[in-house]
Amino acid sequence: PGPSSVINGLILSGLPTNQFYFGGFVSSKKNTKIKQFTSTKSYSMTGIWFDTCLRLTNTLEIMLKIYGNRKVTIARELTKLYENIISCDLKNIFNLIEEKQLNNVPLKGEIVIIVDGFNKQNELSIEILRMNIKQKLKNFSVRDTVNLTIDETNFSRKLIYNEAVKIKEFMTEK
């Protein structure tokens, strides 16, 4: 469906649709491809890319190295007779692609890759956040601790502030 393959792929992927970014065609040059994915690594929204079937495996390997094991959907021939959708995580997508090739259903043509956004909550647990805040509160005010922690972790200001207040109250009770 041309330009609307972005929206169709997003909807069929089952990934969050409230915000997304469209990265366009993935570069054929490895270093440029790495830069494309590195610059979008911390985006919390769903990412959408175009690629060809010939470069797909290489692209997915680079995505796995940079993004980690995120959910991904590969969409091809949307709204056509040979429509094909594959969804799983980046570590296991290679097995599904290989299985399709063994069953004589190789991926052909242009591919839409839809990848889940960065999930801050999975990157750093609340326990580690609390330890980080506690260490900073020994030397800094609550305000400075919150600002420093926001810069380091990307957690929401509200969450960090609430945790800092709780920890500060607990520390002053002792």
PDB file of C-alpha atoms in Angstrom:
ATOM      1  CA  PRO A   1       0.000   0.000   0.000  1.00  0.00           C
ATOM      2  CA  GLY A   2       2.921   2.378  -0.482  1.00  0.00           C
ATOM      3  CA  PRO A   3       3.266   5.135   2.120  1.00  0.00           C
ATOM      4  CA  SER A   4       0.497   3.715   4.260  1.00  0.00           C
ATOM      5  CA  SER A   5       2.499   0.520   4.796  1.00  0.00           C
ATOM      6  CA  VAL A   6       3.974   2.360   7.773  1.00  0.00           C
ATOM      7  CA  ILE A   7       0.588   2.683   9.464  1.00  0.00           C
ATOM      8  CA  ASN A   8      -0.630  -0.747   8.356  1.00  0.00           C
ATOM      9  CA  GLY A   9       2.543  -2.380   9.667  1.00  0.00           C
ATOM     10  CA  LEU A  10       2.285  -0.500  12.948  1.00  0.00           C
ATOM     11  CA  ILE A  11      -1.305  -1.593  13.498  1.00  0.00           C
ATOM     12  CA  LEU A  12      -0.612  -5.224  12.571  1.00  0.00           C
ATOM     13  CA  SER A  13       2.480  -5.379  14.808  1.00  0.00           C
ATOM     14  CA  GLY A  14       0.547  -5.156  18.053  1.00  0.00           C
ATOM     15  CA  LEU A  15       3.150  -2.716  19.391  1.00  0.00           C
ATOM     16  CA  PRO A  16       2.142   0.619  20.951  1.00  0.00           C
ATOM     17  CA  THR A  17       0.535   2.941  18.407  1.00  0.00           C
ATOM     18  CA  ASN A  18       0.191   6.098  20.500  1.00  0.00           C
ATOM     19  CA  GLN A  19       3.604   7.408  19.340  1.00  0.00           C
ATOM     20  CA  PHE A  20       5.985   6.192  16.670  1.00  0.00           C
ATOM     21  CA  TYR A  21       8.871   7.379  14.571  1.00  0.00           C
ATOM     22  CA  PHE A  22       9.566   6.492  10.967  1.00  0.00           C
ATOM     23  CA  GLY A  23      13.262   6.044  10.218  1.00  0.00           C
ATOM     24  CA  GLY A  24      12.838   5.620   6.463  1.00  0.00           C
ATOM     25  CA  PHE A  25      15.038   3.180   4.578  1.00  0.00           C
ATOM     26  CA  VAL A  26      17.829   1.541   6.547  1.00  0.00           C
ATOM     27  CA  SER A  27      21.185   2.395   5.016  1.00  0.00           C
ATOM     28  CA  SER A  28      23.023  -0.245   3.023  1.00  0.00           C
ATOM     29  CA  LYS A  29      26.305   0.901   4.619  1.00  0.00           C
ATOM     30  CA  LYS A  30      27.085  -0.811   7.911  1.00  0.00           C
ATOM     31  CA  ASN A  31      28.524   2.236   9.733  1.00  0.00           C
ATOM     32  CA  THR A  32      25.622   4.463   8.680  1.00  0.00           C
ATOM     33  CA  LYS A  33      23.168   1.741   9.723  1.00  0.00           C
ATOM     34  CA  ILE A  34      24.827   1.549  13.155  1.00  0.00           C
ATOM     35  CA  LYS A  35      24.569   5.336  13.508  1.00  0.00           C
ATOM     36  CA  GLN A  36      20.873   5.250  12.513  1.00  0.00           C
ATOM     37  CA  PHE A  37      20.034   2.720  15.221  1.00  0.00           C
ATOM     38  CA  THR A  38      22.340   4.189  17.877  1.00  0.00           C
ATOM     39  CA  SER A  39      20.729   7.610  17.505  1.00  0.00           C
ATOM     40  CA  THR A  40      17.277   6.100  18.111  1.00  0.00           C
ATOM     41  CA  LYS A  41      18.259   3.616  20.822  1.00  0.00           C
ATOM     42  CA  SER A  42      16.676   5.567  23.688  1.00  0.00           C
ATOM     43  CA  TYR A  43      13.444   6.487  21.877  1.00  0.00           C
ATOM     44  CA  SER A  44      10.565   5.195  23.971  1.00  0.00           C
ATOM     45  CA  MET A  45       8.202   5.117  20.990  1.00  0.00           C
ATOM     46  CA  THR A  46       7.741   2.364  18.430  1.00  0.00           C
ATOM     47  CA  GLY A  47      10.236   2.578  15.548  1.00  0.00           C
ATOM     48  CA  ILE A  48       9.452   1.808  11.922  1.00  0.00           C
ATOM     49  CA  TRP A  49      12.031   1.190   9.188  1.00  0.00           C
ATOM     50  CA  PHE A  50      12.021   0.048   5.566  1.00  0.00           C
ATOM     51  CA  ASP A  51      14.579  -2.503   4.381  1.00  0.00           C
ATOM     52  CA  THR A  52      15.084  -5.086   1.652  1.00  0.00           C
ATOM     53  CA  CYS A  53      14.920  -8.840   2.130  1.00  0.00           C
ATOM     54  CA  LEU A  54      18.577  -9.161   1.063  1.00  0.00           C
ATOM     55  CA  ARG A  55      19.821  -6.979   3.942  1.00  0.00           C
ATOM     56  CA  LEU A  56      17.214  -7.982   6.530  1.00  0.00           C
ATOM     57  CA  THR A  57      19.265 -10.508   8.517  1.00  0.00           C
ATOM     58  CA  ASN A  58      22.221  -8.135   8.775  1.00  0.00           C
ATOM     59  CA  THR A  59      19.930  -5.291   9.829  1.00  0.00           C
ATOM     60  CA  LEU A  60      18.261  -7.406  12.516  1.00  0.00           C
ATOM     61  CA  GLU A  61      21.660  -8.531  13.876  1.00  0.00           C
ATOM     62  CA  ILE A  62      22.753  -4.907  14.229  1.00  0.00           C
ATOM     63  CA  MET A  63      19.406  -3.997  15.828  1.00  0.00           C
ATOM     64  CA  LEU A  64      19.857  -6.790  18.363  1.00  0.00           C
ATOM     65  CA  LYS A  65      23.350  -5.573  19.279  1.00  0.00           C
ATOM     66  CA  ILE A  66      22.256  -1.948  19.663  1.00  0.00           C
ATOM     67  CA  TYR A  67      18.661  -2.202  20.918  1.00  0.00           C
ATOM     68  CA  GLY A  68      18.927  -5.408  22.916  1.00  0.00           C
ATOM     69  CA  ASN A  69      16.182  -8.017  22.816  1.00  0.00           C
ATOM     70  CA  ARG A  70      13.080  -5.997  21.942  1.00  0.00           C
ATOM     71  CA  LYS A  71       9.841  -7.083  20.332  1.00  0.00           C
ATOM     72  CA  VAL A  72       9.913  -6.807  16.559  1.00  0.00           C
ATOM     73  CA  THR A  73       7.539  -7.337  13.643  1.00  0.00           C
ATOM     74  CA  ILE A  74       8.535  -7.940  10.045  1.00  0.00           C
ATOM     75  CA  ALA A  75       5.779  -7.069   7.559  1.00  0.00           C
ATOM     76  CA  ARG A  76       5.802  -7.664   3.810  1.00  0.00           C
ATOM     77  CA  GLU A  77       3.351  -7.351   0.935  1.00  0.00           C
ATOM     78  CA  LEU A  78       0.775  -5.634   3.132  1.00  0.00           C
ATOM     79  CA  THR A  79      -2.815  -5.777   1.819  1.00  0.00           C
ATOM     80  CA  LYS A  80      -1.725  -8.059  -1.044  1.00  0.00           C
ATOM     81  CA  LEU A  81      -2.219 -11.738  -1.766  1.00  0.00           C
ATOM     82  CA  TYR A  82       1.108 -12.814  -0.229  1.00  0.00           C
ATOM     83  CA  GLU A  83       0.898 -10.627   2.886  1.00  0.00           C
ATOM     84  CA  ASN A  84       3.329 -11.881   5.504  1.00  0.00           C
ATOM     85  CA  ILE A  85       3.670 -10.835   9.144  1.00  0.00           C
ATOM     86  CA  ILE A  86       6.265 -12.244  11.565  1.00  0.00           C
ATOM     87  CA  SER A  87       6.280 -11.087  15.206  1.00  0.00           C
ATOM     88  CA  CYS A  88       8.489 -12.109  18.116  1.00  0.00           C
ATOM     89  CA  ASP A  89      11.616 -10.776  19.813  1.00  0.00           C
ATOM     90  CA  LEU A  90      14.890  -9.903  18.100  1.00  0.00           C
ATOM     91  CA  LYS A  91      16.710 -12.965  19.475  1.00  0.00           C
ATOM     92  CA  ASN A  92      14.198 -15.422  18.007  1.00  0.00           C
ATOM     93  CA  ILE A  93      13.257 -13.679  14.762  1.00  0.00           C
ATOM     94  CA  PHE A  94      16.182 -15.327  12.944  1.00  0.00           C
ATOM     95  CA  ASN A  95      14.727 -18.799  13.596  1.00  0.00           C
ATOM     96  CA  LEU A  96      11.359 -17.769  12.140  1.00  0.00           C
ATOM     97  CA  ILE A  97      12.962 -16.283   9.021  1.00  0.00           C
ATOM     98  CA  GLU A  98      15.076 -19.413   8.525  1.00  0.00           C
ATOM     99  CA  GLU A  99      12.009 -21.622   8.991  1.00  0.00           C
ATOM    100  CA  LYS A 100      10.192 -19.678   6.258  1.00  0.00           C
ATOM    101  CA  GLN A 101      13.152 -20.165   3.909  1.00  0.00           C
ATOM    102  CA  LEU A 102      13.241 -23.913   4.624  1.00  0.00           C
ATOM    103  CA  ASN A 103       9.518 -24.106   3.822  1.00  0.00           C
ATOM    104  CA  ASN A 104      10.120 -22.358   0.484  1.00  0.00           C
ATOM    105  CA  VAL A 105       8.406 -19.177   1.638  1.00  0.00           C
ATOM    106  CA  PRO A 106      11.389 -16.810   1.670  1.00  0.00           C
ATOM    107  CA  LEU A 107      10.863 -13.133   2.369  1.00  0.00           C
ATOM    108  CA  LYS A 108      11.035 -11.156  -0.851  1.00  0.00           C
ATOM    109  CA  GLY A 109      10.777  -7.510  -1.753  1.00  0.00           C
ATOM    110  CA  GLU A 110      10.673  -4.526   0.559  1.00  0.00           C
ATOM    111  CA  ILE A 111      10.197  -5.143   4.243  1.00  0.00           C
ATOM    112  CA  VAL A 112       8.662  -2.988   6.964  1.00  0.00           C
ATOM    113  CA  ILE A 113      10.431  -3.487  10.296  1.00  0.00           C
ATOM    114  CA  ILE A 114       8.514  -2.380  13.383  1.00  0.00           C
ATOM    115  CA  VAL A 115      10.500  -2.440  16.633  1.00  0.00           C
ATOM    116  CA  ASP A 116       9.369  -1.778  20.191  1.00  0.00           C
ATOM    117  CA  GLY A 117      10.616   1.392  21.852  1.00  0.00           C
ATOM    118  CA  PHE A 118      13.051   1.686  24.734  1.00  0.00           C
ATOM    119  CA  ASN A 119      11.500   0.667  28.038  1.00  0.00           C
ATOM    120  CA  LYS A 120      13.142   2.688  30.797  1.00  0.00           C
ATOM    121  CA  GLN A 121      11.579   0.630  33.568  1.00  0.00           C
ATOM    122  CA  ASN A 122      13.316  -2.534  32.357  1.00  0.00           C
ATOM    123  CA  GLU A 123      16.682  -0.863  31.990  1.00  0.00           C
ATOM    124  CA  LEU A 124      17.090   0.111  35.620  1.00  0.00           C
ATOM    125  CA  SER A 125      15.131  -1.422  38.454  1.00  0.00           C
ATOM    126  CA  ILE A 126      13.511   0.569  41.244  1.00  0.00           C
ATOM    127  CA  GLU A 127      15.877  -1.011  43.787  1.00  0.00           C
ATOM    128  CA  ILE A 128      18.918   0.260  41.937  1.00  0.00           C
ATOM    129  CA  LEU A 129      17.234   3.649  41.607  1.00  0.00           C
ATOM    130  CA  ARG A 130      16.643   3.761  45.377  1.00  0.00           C
ATOM    131  CA  MET A 131      20.272   2.868  46.136  1.00  0.00           C
ATOM    132  CA  ASN A 132      21.403   5.571  43.719  1.00  0.00           C
ATOM    133  CA  ILE A 133      19.155   8.170  45.376  1.00  0.00           C
ATOM    134  CA  LYS A 134      20.247   7.135  48.879  1.00  0.00           C
ATOM    135  CA  GLN A 135      23.932   7.596  47.976  1.00  0.00           C
ATOM    136  CA  LYS A 136      23.282  11.046  46.515  1.00  0.00           C
ATOM    137  CA  LEU A 137      21.179  12.202  49.471  1.00  0.00           C
ATOM    138  CA  LYS A 138      24.222  11.764  51.722  1.00  0.00           C
ATOM    139  CA  ASN A 139      25.923  14.650  49.892  1.00  0.00           C
ATOM    140  CA  PHE A 140      23.178  16.584  48.082  1.00  0.00           C
ATOM    141  CA  SER A 141      19.786  18.165  48.739  1.00  0.00           C
ATOM    142  CA  VAL A 142      16.609  16.442  47.555  1.00  0.00           C
ATOM    143  CA  ARG A 143      16.360  18.892  44.668  1.00  0.00           C
ATOM    144  CA  ASP A 144      19.945  18.304  43.502  1.00  0.00           C
ATOM    145  CA  THR A 145      19.560  14.558  43.952  1.00  0.00           C
ATOM    146  CA  VAL A 146      16.416  14.547  41.807  1.00  0.00           C
ATOM    147  CA  ASN A 147      18.065  16.615  39.056  1.00  0.00           C
ATOM    148  CA  LEU A 148      21.204  14.468  38.995  1.00  0.00           C
ATOM    149  CA  THR A 149      19.201  11.258  38.969  1.00  0.00           C
ATOM    150  CA  ILE A 150      16.967  12.456  36.121  1.00  0.00           C
ATOM    151  CA  ASP A 151      20.051  13.131  34.008  1.00  0.00           C
ATOM    152  CA  GLU A 152      21.467   9.676  34.741  1.00  0.00           C
ATOM    153  CA  THR A 153      18.403   7.440  34.513  1.00  0.00           C
ATOM    154  CA  ASN A 154      15.634   9.053  32.431  1.00  0.00           C
ATOM    155  CA  PHE A 155      13.030   8.034  35.037  1.00  0.00           C
ATOM    156  CA  SER A 156      10.187  10.500  35.424  1.00  0.00           C
ATOM    157  CA  ARG A 157      10.761  13.479  37.707  1.00  0.00           C
ATOM    158  CA  LYS A 158       7.693  12.583  39.724  1.00  0.00           C
ATOM    159  CA  LEU A 159       8.875   9.026  40.438  1.00  0.00           C
ATOM    160  CA  ILE A 160      12.388  10.134  41.373  1.00  0.00           C
ATOM    161  CA  TYR A 161      11.107  12.954  43.576  1.00  0.00           C
ATOM    162  CA  ASN A 162       8.662  10.675  45.430  1.00  0.00           C
ATOM    163  CA  GLU A 163      11.385   8.087  46.057  1.00  0.00           C
ATOM    164  CA  ALA A 164      13.846  10.772  47.178  1.00  0.00           C
ATOM    165  CA  VAL A 165      11.351  12.223  49.675  1.00  0.00           C
ATOM    166  CA  LYS A 166      10.590   8.776  51.123  1.00  0.00           C
ATOM    167  CA  ILE A 167      14.272   7.927  51.467  1.00  0.00           C
ATOM    168  CA  LYS A 168      15.117  11.343  52.973  1.00  0.00           C
ATOM    169  CA  GLU A 169      12.326  10.934  55.573  1.00  0.00           C
ATOM    170  CA  PHE A 170      13.579   7.450  56.429  1.00  0.00           C
ATOM    171  CA  MET A 171      17.170   8.700  56.750  1.00  0.00           C
ATOM    172  CA  THR A 172      16.197  11.559  59.090  1.00  0.00           C
ATOM    173  CA  GLU A 173      14.161   9.243  61.353  1.00  0.00           C
ATOM    174  CA  LYS A 174      17.268   7.221  62.232  1.00  0.00           C
TER     175      LYS A 174
END
